[in-house]
Coordinates of C-alpha atoms and ligand atoms in Angstrom, one line a residue:
X222 CA -9.0 9.6 23.8
X223 CA -7.8 12.4 21.8
X224 CA -6.8 11.8 17.9
X225 CA -5.2 14.0 16.0
X226 CA -5.8 13.9 12.3
X227 CA -3.4 15.3 9.7
X228 CA -4.4 16.9 6.4
X229 CA -2.1 17.7 3.7
X230 CA -2.1 20.5 1.7
X231 CA -3.3 18.1 -1.3
X232 CA -6.0 16.3 0.8
X233 CA -8.3 19.5 1.0
X234 CA -11.5 17.5 0.6
X235 CA -14.1 17.4 3.5
X236 CA -14.9 13.7 2.7
X237 CA -11.0 12.7 3.0
X238 CA -10.7 9.2 4.7
X239 CA -8.6 10.8 7.5
X240 CA -11.4 12.9 8.8
X241 CA -14.6 9.9 8.2
X242 CA -14.9 9.2 11.9
X243 CA -13.5 12.2 13.3
X244 CA -14.8 12.5 17.3
X245 CA -16.4 16.2 17.2
X246 CA -16.1 16.8 20.9
X247 CA -12.4 15.4 20.9
X248 CA -10.4 15.2 18.1
X249 CA -8.0 17.5 16.7
X250 CA -7.4 18.5 13.0
X251 CA -3.8 19.3 12.0
X252 CA -2.8 21.5 9.0
X253 CA 0.5 22.7 9.0
X254 CA 2.5 25.1 6.6
X255 CA 5.7 23.9 6.7
X256 CA 9.2 24.8 5.1
X257 CA 10.1 21.3 3.9
X258 CA 7.0 21.4 1.5
X259 CA 7.2 25.0 0.3
X260 CA 10.7 24.3 -0.5
X261 CA 11.6 20.6 -1.8
X262 CA 11.5 22.6 -5.2
X263 CA 11.4 26.3 -5.8
X264 CA 7.9 26.4 -6.4
X265 CA 6.5 29.0 -9.0
X266 CA 4.8 32.0 -6.2
X267 CA 1.4 31.5 -7.2
X268 CA 1.6 27.7 -6.9
X269 CA 2.8 28.5 -3.1
X270 CA -0.1 31.4 -2.8
X271 CA -2.7 28.9 -3.9
X272 CA -2.1 26.2 -1.4
X273 CA -1.3 27.8 1.2
X274 CA -4.5 29.8 0.8
X275 CA -6.6 27.0 -0.1
X276 CA -5.1 25.3 3.1
X277 CA -6.3 28.3 5.0
X278 CA -10.0 28.3 3.6
X279 CA -10.3 24.7 4.5
X280 CA -9.6 25.2 7.9
X281 CA -11.8 28.0 7.8
X282 CA -14.9 25.2 6.3
X283 CA -13.7 22.8 8.9
X284 CA -14.1 24.7 11.2
X285 CA -17.2 26.1 10.3
X286 CA -18.7 22.5 10.2
X287 CA -17.7 22.5 14.0
X288 CA -14.5 20.6 14.0
X289 CA -11.9 21.8 16.3
X290 CA -8.9 22.7 13.7
X291 CA -5.4 23.7 14.7
X292 CA -3.5 25.7 11.5
X293 CA 0.3 26.1 11.8
X294 CA 1.4 29.1 10.1
X295 CA 4.7 29.1 8.0
X296 CA 5.6 32.2 10.0
X297 CA 4.8 31.0 13.4
X298 CA 8.6 31.3 15.3
X299 CA 7.7 27.8 16.7
X300 CA 7.3 26.5 13.3
X301 CA 9.8 22.9 13.3
X302 CA 9.7 23.5 9.1
X303 CA 8.6 19.8 8.6
X304 CA 5.5 17.6 8.8
X305 CA 7.0 15.2 11.3
X306 CA 8.3 18.2 13.6
X307 CA 4.4 19.4 13.5
X308 CA 2.7 16.0 13.8
X309 CA 5.1 15.7 17.0
X310 CA 4.4 19.1 18.5
X311 CA 0.6 19.1 17.9
X312 CA 0.8 15.5 19.6
X313 CA 2.2 17.1 22.8
X314 CA 0.2 20.4 22.5
X315 CA -3.4 18.4 22.8
X316 CA -2.2 15.1 24.5
X317 CA -3.0 13.1 21.4
X318 CA -3.2 9.4 22.0
X319 CA -3.5 8.1 17.5
X320 CA -2.6 9.9 14.5
X321 CA -4.8 9.5 11.8
X322 CA -3.5 10.6 8.1
X323 CA -4.7 9.9 4.7
X324 CA -1.7 8.3 2.5
X325 CA 0.3 11.1 0.7
X326 CA 0.6 11.5 -3.0
X327 CA 4.1 11.4 -3.1
X328 CA 6.3 8.6 -2.3
X329 CA 8.9 11.2 -0.5
X330 CA 6.5 12.0 2.0
X331 CA 5.0 8.1 2.6
X332 CA 8.2 6.9 3.4
X333 CA 9.2 9.5 6.0
X334 CA 5.4 9.2 7.5
X335 CA 6.2 5.3 8.2
X336 CA 9.0 6.5 10.5
X337 CA 6.5 8.5 12.9
X338 CA 4.9 5.9 14.7
X339 CA 8.3 4.4 16.4
X340 CA 9.5 8.1 16.7
X341 CA 6.2 9.6 18.6
X342 CA 5.5 6.4 20.7
X343 CA 2.1 6.1 19.6
X344 CA -0.3 4.7 17.0
X345 CA -0.1 6.5 13.7
X346 CA -3.0 5.2 11.1
X347 CA -2.2 5.6 7.3
X348 CA -5.4 5.2 5.5
X349 CA -5.8 4.6 1.9
X350 CA -6.8 7.6 -0.5
X351 CA -10.4 7.5 -1.5
X352 CA -10.5 10.3 -4.0
X353 CA -9.8 8.5 -7.0
X354 CA -11.5 5.8 -9.3
X355 CA -8.7 3.4 -9.0
X356 CA -7.4 2.2 -6.0
X357 CA -3.4 1.3 -5.7
X358 CA -4.6 -1.9 -5.2
X359 CA -7.2 -2.0 -8.2
X360 CA -4.3 -1.0 -10.6
X361 CA -1.5 -3.7 -9.5
X362 CA -4.6 -6.5 -10.3
X363 CA -4.9 -4.6 -13.7
X364 CA -1.3 -4.4 -14.2
X365 CA -0.2 -7.7 -12.9
X366 CA 0.7 -10.2 -15.8
X367 CA 0.9 -7.8 -18.6
X368 CA 3.8 -7.1 -20.4
X369 CA 3.2 -3.6 -21.7
X370 CA 0.8 -1.2 -19.7
X371 CA -1.5 0.8 -22.0
X372 CA -3.4 3.2 -20.8
X373 CA -6.1 2.9 -23.8
X374 CA -7.0 -0.6 -22.4
X375 CA -6.7 0.5 -18.7
X376 CA -9.3 3.5 -19.4
X377 CA -11.9 1.2 -21.5
X378 CA -12.1 -0.9 -18.3
X379 CA -12.4 2.0 -15.8
X380 CA -15.3 3.1 -18.2
X381 CA -17.2 -0.1 -18.4
X382 CA -16.4 -0.9 -14.6
X383 CA -18.2 3.0 -13.8
X384 CA -20.1 2.6 -16.2
X385 CA -19.0 6.3 -17.7
X386 CA -20.2 7.3 -21.4
X387 CA -21.8 3.6 -22.6
X388 CA -25.0 3.3 -24.1
X389 CA -27.9 1.6 -22.8
X390 CA -26.3 -2.2 -24.7
X391 CA -23.2 -1.3 -22.3
X392 CA -20.9 -0.2 -25.7
X393 CA -19.0 2.7 -25.9
X394 CA -21.5 5.5 -26.6
X395 CA -21.0 7.0 -29.9
X396 CA -19.7 4.1 -31.3
X397 CA -16.1 4.1 -30.3
X398 CA -13.9 4.6 -27.7
X399 CA -11.4 7.1 -28.6
X400 CA -12.5 10.3 -30.6
X401 CA -8.9 11.4 -30.7
X402 CA -8.8 11.9 -34.4
X403 CA -11.5 14.6 -34.4
X404 CA -9.3 16.6 -31.5
X405 CA -6.3 17.5 -33.6
X406 CA -8.0 20.2 -35.6
X407 CA -5.9 23.4 -35.9
X408 CA -7.4 26.8 -35.0
X409 CA -9.4 28.4 -37.5
X410 CA -8.3 31.7 -37.9
X411 CA -10.4 34.4 -36.3
X412 CA -11.3 31.8 -33.8
X413 CA -12.2 33.6 -30.3
X414 CA -11.8 31.4 -26.8
X415 CA -14.2 32.5 -24.2
X416 CA -12.9 34.9 -21.2
X417 CA -12.0 32.6 -18.1
X418 CA -13.3 32.7 -14.6
X419 CA -10.9 34.6 -12.5
X420 CA -11.5 35.0 -8.3
X421 CA -10.4 38.3 -7.0
X422 CA -8.3 37.4 -3.6
X423 CA -10.4 37.9 -0.1
X424 CA -8.7 39.0 3.0
X425 CA -7.4 35.7 3.7
X426 CA -5.7 34.9 0.2
X427 CA -4.2 38.9 0.7
X428 CA -2.3 37.9 3.4
X429 CA -1.0 34.6 1.8
X430 CA 0.1 36.6 -1.2
X431 CA 2.1 39.4 1.2
X432 CA 3.7 36.3 3.2
X433 CA 4.6 35.0 -0.3
X434 CA 5.9 38.3 -2.0
X435 CA 8.2 38.4 1.7
X436 CA 9.6 34.7 1.7
X437 CA 9.8 33.5 -1.9
X438 CA 10.8 36.8 -3.7
X439 CA 13.4 34.9 -5.4
X440 CA 10.9 32.1 -6.6
X441 CA 10.2 31.7 -10.5
X442 CA 6.8 33.3 -11.8
X443 CA 4.2 36.3 -11.2
X444 CA 2.8 36.5 -7.9
X445 CA 0.0 38.8 -9.0
X446 CA -2.6 39.1 -10.4
X447 CA -4.2 36.0 -8.5
X448 CA -7.3 34.6 -10.1
X449 CA -7.3 30.9 -8.7
X450 CA -10.4 29.4 -6.6
X451 CA -9.0 28.6 -3.4
X452 CA -12.5 27.4 -2.3
X453 CA -14.4 24.6 -3.1
X454 CA -17.5 26.7 -3.9
X455 CA -15.4 28.7 -6.4
X456 CA -13.7 26.2 -7.8
X457 CA -17.0 24.5 -8.7
X458 CA -18.4 27.7 -10.0
X459 CA -15.1 27.8 -12.6
X460 CA -15.8 24.4 -13.5
X461 CA -19.5 25.0 -14.3
X462 CA -17.8 27.9 -16.5
X463 CA -15.9 25.6 -18.3
X464 CA -19.1 23.1 -18.7
X465 CA -21.0 26.1 -20.0
X466 CA -18.3 28.1 -22.2
X467 CA -15.6 25.1 -23.0
X468 CA -16.7 21.9 -22.8
X469 CA -18.4 22.3 -26.3
X470 CA -15.7 23.2 -28.3
X471 CA -12.8 21.4 -26.0
X472 CA -12.0 18.4 -28.4
X473 CA -11.8 20.1 -31.6
X474 CA -9.0 22.1 -30.9
X475 CA -7.7 20.0 -27.9
X476 CA -3.7 20.0 -29.3
X477 CA -3.9 23.8 -31.0
X478 CA -1.5 26.4 -29.4
X479 CA -2.2 30.2 -30.1
X480 CA -0.2 33.4 -29.2
X481 CA -1.8 35.1 -25.9
X482 CA -4.4 32.4 -25.4
X483 CA -3.0 30.2 -22.9
X484 CA -6.2 28.8 -21.8
X485 CA -8.2 28.3 -25.2
X486 CA -11.1 25.7 -24.5
X487 CA -9.0 24.1 -21.8
X488 CA -10.9 23.2 -18.2
X489 CA -7.8 24.5 -16.3
X490 CA -9.3 22.6 -12.9
X491 CA -6.1 20.3 -12.6
X492 CA -4.7 22.8 -9.6
X493 CA -8.5 22.3 -8.1
X494 CA -8.6 18.2 -8.7
X495 CA -5.1 18.0 -7.4
X496 CA -5.6 19.9 -4.4
X497 CA -9.0 18.3 -3.4
X498 CA -11.2 21.2 -4.4
X499 CA -12.8 19.1 -7.0
X500 CA -13.9 15.4 -7.2
X501 CA -12.5 13.6 -10.0
X502 CA -15.8 11.7 -9.8
X503 CA -18.3 14.4 -10.1
X504 CA -16.3 16.2 -13.2
X505 CA -16.7 13.1 -15.1
X506 CA -20.1 12.8 -13.9
X507 CA -21.4 15.9 -15.2
X508 CA -19.4 16.5 -18.5
X509 CA -20.7 12.5 -19.1
X510 CA -24.3 14.4 -18.1
X511 CA -23.6 17.1 -20.7
X512 CA -23.4 14.8 -23.3
X513 CA -26.6 12.7 -22.3
X514 CA -28.3 15.9 -22.6
X515 CA -26.8 16.7 -25.9
X516 CA -25.0 20.1 -24.9
X517 CA -22.0 18.7 -25.7
X518 CA -20.7 16.4 -28.3
X519 CA -19.1 12.8 -28.1
X520 CA -15.9 14.0 -29.1
X521 CA -15.6 16.6 -26.6
X522 CA -16.8 15.2 -23.8
X523 CA -14.6 11.6 -24.5
X524 CA -11.7 13.6 -24.8
X525 CA -12.2 15.3 -21.1
X526 CA -13.3 12.1 -19.7
X527 CA -9.9 9.9 -21.1
X528 CA -7.8 13.1 -19.7
X529 CA -9.7 12.5 -16.0
X530 CA -11.1 9.0 -15.9
X531 CA -8.0 7.6 -18.2
X532 CA -4.8 9.4 -17.8
X533 CA -4.9 10.9 -14.6
X534 CA -5.9 7.5 -13.1
X535 CA -3.4 5.5 -15.2
X536 CA -0.1 7.7 -14.5
X537 CA -1.0 7.5 -10.4
X538 CA -1.3 3.7 -10.9
X539 CA 2.1 3.8 -12.8
X540 CA 3.6 6.0 -10.1
X541 CA 2.7 3.5 -7.1
X542 CA 3.7 0.6 -9.1
X543 CA 7.2 2.0 -9.8
X544 CA 8.0 3.8 -6.9
X545 CA 10.6 4.1 -5.6
X546 CA 13.2 4.0 -8.6
X547 CA 10.7 4.8 -11.4
X548 CA 12.8 7.9 -11.6
X549 CA 16.3 6.5 -11.8
X550 CA 16.0 5.4 -15.3
X551 CA 17.6 7.5 -17.8
X552 CA 17.1 5.1 -21.1
X553 CA 18.2 7.7 -23.9
X554 CA 21.4 8.8 -21.6
X555 CA 20.2 12.6 -21.6
X556 CA 22.9 14.6 -19.7
X557 CA 22.8 17.9 -20.7
X558 CA 21.8 20.5 -18.0
X559 CA 18.5 22.8 -18.1
X560 CA 18.8 25.5 -20.5
X561 CA 18.6 28.7 -18.6
X562 CA 15.8 30.0 -20.6
X563 CA 13.3 27.8 -19.1
X564 CA 13.5 30.0 -15.9
X565 CA 14.1 33.4 -18.1
X566 CA 12.1 32.3 -21.0
X567 CA 15.1 34.4 -22.7
X568 CA 15.3 32.4 -26.2
X569 CA 14.6 33.4 -30.0
X570 CA 12.4 30.4 -30.5
X571 CA 9.2 31.9 -30.4
X572 CA 7.2 28.6 -29.3
X573 CA 9.5 28.1 -26.3
X574 CA 9.6 31.9 -25.3
X575 CA 5.6 31.8 -25.7
X576 CA 5.1 28.7 -23.2
X577 CA 7.7 30.2 -20.3
X578 CA 6.2 33.4 -20.5
X579 CA 2.5 31.9 -19.8
X580 CA 3.8 29.3 -17.1
X581 CA 5.8 32.4 -15.5
X582 CA 2.5 34.6 -15.7
X583 CA -0.2 31.6 -14.8
X584 CA 1.9 28.9 -13.0
X585 CA 0.1 26.9 -16.0
X586 CA 0.3 26.0 -19.4
X587 CA -1.9 23.0 -21.1
X588 CA -0.4 19.9 -22.3
X589 CA 0.2 20.4 -25.7
X590 CA 2.8 23.3 -24.7
X591 CA 4.0 21.0 -21.7
X592 CA 4.3 18.0 -24.0
X593 CA 5.3 19.3 -27.6
X594 CA 6.9 22.5 -26.8
X595 CA 8.8 22.3 -23.7
X596 CA 8.8 18.6 -22.9
X597 CA 9.6 18.1 -26.5
X598 CA 13.0 20.4 -26.7
X599 CA 14.1 18.7 -23.4
X600 CA 13.5 15.4 -25.3
X601 CA 15.1 16.6 -28.6
X602 CA 18.0 18.6 -27.0
X603 CA 18.9 15.5 -24.2
X604 CA 18.3 17.3 -21.3
X605 CA 18.8 15.6 -18.1
X606 CA 15.4 13.8 -16.8
X607 CA 16.0 14.5 -13.2
X608 CA 16.4 18.6 -14.3
X609 CA 13.4 18.8 -16.7
X610 CA 11.3 17.0 -14.2
X611 CA 12.1 19.5 -11.2
X612 CA 11.3 22.3 -13.3
X613 CA 7.9 21.1 -14.1
X614 CA 7.1 20.1 -10.3
X615 CA 8.4 23.7 -9.5
X616 CA 6.6 25.8 -12.1
X617 CA 3.1 24.3 -12.4
X618 CA 0.2 25.0 -9.6
X619 CA -1.2 21.8 -10.3
X620 CA 1.9 19.5 -10.3
X621 CA 3.0 16.7 -7.6
X622 CA 5.2 14.1 -7.7
X623 CA 2.4 11.7 -8.8
X624 CA 0.9 13.0 -11.6
X625 CA 4.3 15.1 -12.6
X626 CA 7.2 12.0 -12.6
X627 CA 5.1 9.6 -14.9
X628 CA 3.9 12.5 -17.4
X629 CA 7.4 14.1 -17.3
X630 CA 9.9 10.9 -16.9
X631 CA 7.7 8.8 -19.2
X632 CA 5.2 10.7 -21.4
X633 CA 7.5 13.6 -22.1
X634 CA 11.0 12.5 -22.3
X635 CA 10.5 8.7 -22.6
X636 CA 13.5 8.3 -19.8
X637 CA 12.0 4.9 -18.8
X638 CA 12.3 3.6 -22.2
X639 CA 8.7 3.0 -23.5
X640 CA 7.1 1.3 -20.0
X641 CA 4.4 4.4 -20.4
X642 CA 4.3 5.4 -23.6
X643 CA 5.2 3.4 -26.8
X644 CA 6.8 5.6 -28.5
X645 CA 8.8 8.8 -27.7
X646 CA 6.7 12.3 -28.2
X647 CA 9.7 13.5 -30.7
X648 CA 8.5 16.1 -33.4
X649 CA 9.8 18.7 -35.7
X650 CA 9.2 22.1 -36.1
X651 CA 6.8 21.4 -38.3
X652 CA 4.3 20.0 -35.7
X653 CA 4.5 23.3 -33.7
X654 CA 3.6 25.2 -37.0
X655 CA 0.9 22.9 -38.1
X656 CA -0.7 23.4 -34.4
X657 CA 0.0 27.1 -33.2
X658 CA 0.7 30.6 -34.8
X659 CA 4.3 31.0 -33.1
X660 CA 6.4 30.1 -36.3
X661 CA 5.2 33.2 -38.1
X662 CA 6.8 35.3 -35.5
X663 CA 9.6 33.4 -35.0
X664 CA 13.7 34.4 -35.6
X665 CA 13.7 31.2 -37.1
X666 CA 12.5 29.5 -40.7
X667 CA 10.4 26.8 -39.9
X668 CA 10.4 25.2 -43.6
X669 CA 14.3 24.7 -43.2
X670 CA 16.2 21.9 -41.3
X671 CA 19.6 23.1 -41.9
X672 CA 21.6 26.5 -42.9
X673 CA 21.9 30.0 -40.9
X674 CA 18.6 30.6 -39.3
X675 CA 16.9 27.4 -39.9
X676 CA 14.4 26.0 -36.8
X677 CA 16.2 24.6 -34.3
X678 CA 13.7 21.8 -33.5
X679 CA 14.0 20.6 -37.0
X680 CA 17.5 20.1 -36.9
X681 CA 17.1 18.5 -33.1
X682 CA 14.8 16.2 -34.6
X683 CA 16.9 14.6 -37.1
X684 CA 19.7 14.8 -34.9
X685 CA 17.8 13.0 -32.2
X686 CA 16.8 10.1 -34.7
X687 CA 20.5 9.8 -35.6
X688 CA 21.9 10.1 -32.1
X689 CA 19.0 7.5 -30.7
X690 CA 18.9 5.0 -33.7
X691 CA 20.3 2.0 -32.0
X692 CA 17.2 2.6 -29.4
X693 CA 14.5 3.6 -31.6
X694 CA 14.7 2.6 -35.1
X695 CA 13.8 -0.8 -34.3
X696 CA 10.4 0.5 -33.1
X697 CA 7.9 0.0 -35.5
X698 CA 5.9 3.4 -34.4
X699 CA 9.3 5.0 -35.5
X700 CA 9.4 3.3 -39.1
X701 CA 8.0 6.3 -41.0
X702 CA 10.6 8.8 -40.0
X703 CA 13.5 6.7 -40.0
X704 CA 12.3 5.8 -43.5
X705 CA 12.5 9.4 -44.2
X706 CA 16.0 10.0 -42.5
X707 CA 17.2 7.3 -44.6
X708 CA 16.4 9.2 -47.8
X709 CA 19.2 11.7 -46.8
X710 CA 22.2 11.9 -48.0
X711 CA 24.9 11.4 -46.1
X712 CA 26.5 15.0 -46.5
X713 CA 23.0 16.4 -45.3
X714 CA 22.9 14.2 -42.4
X715 CA 26.6 15.2 -41.5
X716 CA 25.5 18.7 -42.0
X717 CA 22.5 18.5 -39.7
X718 CA 24.3 16.9 -36.7
X719 CA 26.9 19.1 -37.0
X720 CA 24.6 22.3 -36.8
X721 CA 22.5 20.6 -34.3
X722 CA 25.8 20.7 -32.4
X723 CA 26.5 23.7 -32.7
X724 CA 23.3 24.8 -31.6
X725 CA 23.3 22.4 -28.4
X726 CA 26.6 24.1 -27.4
X727 CA 24.9 27.7 -27.4
X728 CA 22.7 26.4 -24.8
X729 CA 23.8 27.9 -21.4
Ligands
DLZ764 C1 3.0 21.4 -2.4 C2 2.9 22.0 -1.0 C3 3.4 23.2 -0.6 C4 3.8 24.0 -1.1 N1 3.1 23.3 0.5 C5 2.3 22.9 1.8 C6 2.5 23.1 3.3 O1 2.9 24.0 3.5 N2 1.8 22.3 3.5 C7 1.2 21.1 3.2 O2 0.6 20.4 4.4 N3 1.1 20.7 2.2 C8 1.8 21.4 1.4 N4 2.2 21.1 -0.1 C9 1.8 20.1 -0.6 C10 2.6 18.5 0.0 O3 3.6 18.9 -1.0 C11 1.8 17.6 -0.3 O4 1.0 17.2 0.3 C12 2.3 16.2 -0.6 O5 3.6 16.5 -1.3 C13 2.3 15.1 -0.2 O6 1.3 14.7 -1.7
SF4_765 FE1 9.4 26.8 -32.4 FE2 11.2 26.3 -34.9 FE3 8.2 27.5 -35.1 FE4 10.8 29.1 -34.1 S1 10.3 27.8 -36.1 S2 8.4 29.0 -33.2 S3 11.5 27.6 -33.0 S4 8.8 25.7 -34.1

């Protein structure tokens, strides 16, 4: 009896549960490039090329290991354009009597998948995705009965449960769970981040690049130069280079931004983790080993581990706990359309222009650019959450709904009213000035909050606090800014509101 084993574009892991009991003489592995997935948002060209090339290389890897692989290409004239259509065609083609698949990362796809069994008339087994530290059921158990879900407590539990960065007595290595306070240093002048690993496209990637150039010419983003790793071996090389060159410096300047330095000391492995080319358990253990052997300090390693064992697992847990419907809330009643400069980069706000330009070039921006520049602007300006979410989902190579939605809806936009974050990550231009070199080269003056040429982030920040006072002023973590605001004269407050309004009216 032939089993058809479907592997999705973000499941490129040989140990994926859908392949666990493959009968090599009989079963067929199906990978399919489908228009529904390349088109549910207008993905960055580089993101599409990365995923399709990684899928084609993965198919080759499985064939090399002796599996029978059926890989349906996007330009196959018979391609139906959807997972359901391609599974149905493949079942008929191979006479399969059963379908096995690992649960997808997105609610949208899972909902569709749940109809397949009745549509196909054969068993469809949907297996757990075991590539995470914390299963969906484990997270639900942790969340049960808690009033507020806070990453910090979840993360400590994960550290203990998986024995990561603990000393001999089972206490946190270095004497604390969290070294974030040491990780917010601005960049000293003249510091030089290392050159980053880049992988020249091989023939398979070149073919994909040509396909993407033809089919997705109108999509956002530069397709070339293309330097992503598209195989497990190259992804591991990129990660090893990070361990050697970047991890020792990773913590100190984790929140810094610098013109012309899109990667700084960041790992840039999120695309590889999220499609399955790297295993989160391997990277966490390798980072912990770098601390144990004295190659990196605790603030660097703990900061890195927190992102993967803590934050990444936490947002996935929240996503599955709250879907469907997590994205429906709009706690701050934000309704403004997404400004065109999110796509064009054409704005006099230098920080935003830099973040968008780097996003266009690399399908990547680091977390402070995403959170404190483009995310912060959308929060302060009251951009409709669904429009902001669709943008993040489209433009970043690592963006899949399970990770993008909680990060954007909950963390950046506070649209869930504080379910995921205890306060909005709202900041004025002062923060951006402290953490970057953007303001010096900007047309606006970061030292002023009102008057011609004053920094829009400043005006919008105070306007945001006034506009949302009813919801936010009761939040104890917002007490400081509201106290500062209370010292403004009524005239100054009125002027800032009027100037914020006239700035918002210029957005198109
Ligand atoms: C993101 C993406 C893209 C652009 N293309 C494909 C594809 O052609 N075939 C495929 O299997 N997966 C693709 N993906 C990833 C899927 O969107 C992802 O597997 C689902 O969102 C479920 O998480
Ligand atoms: Fe951004 Fe304001 Fe600084 Fe300009 S002055 S770069 S708009 S924070």
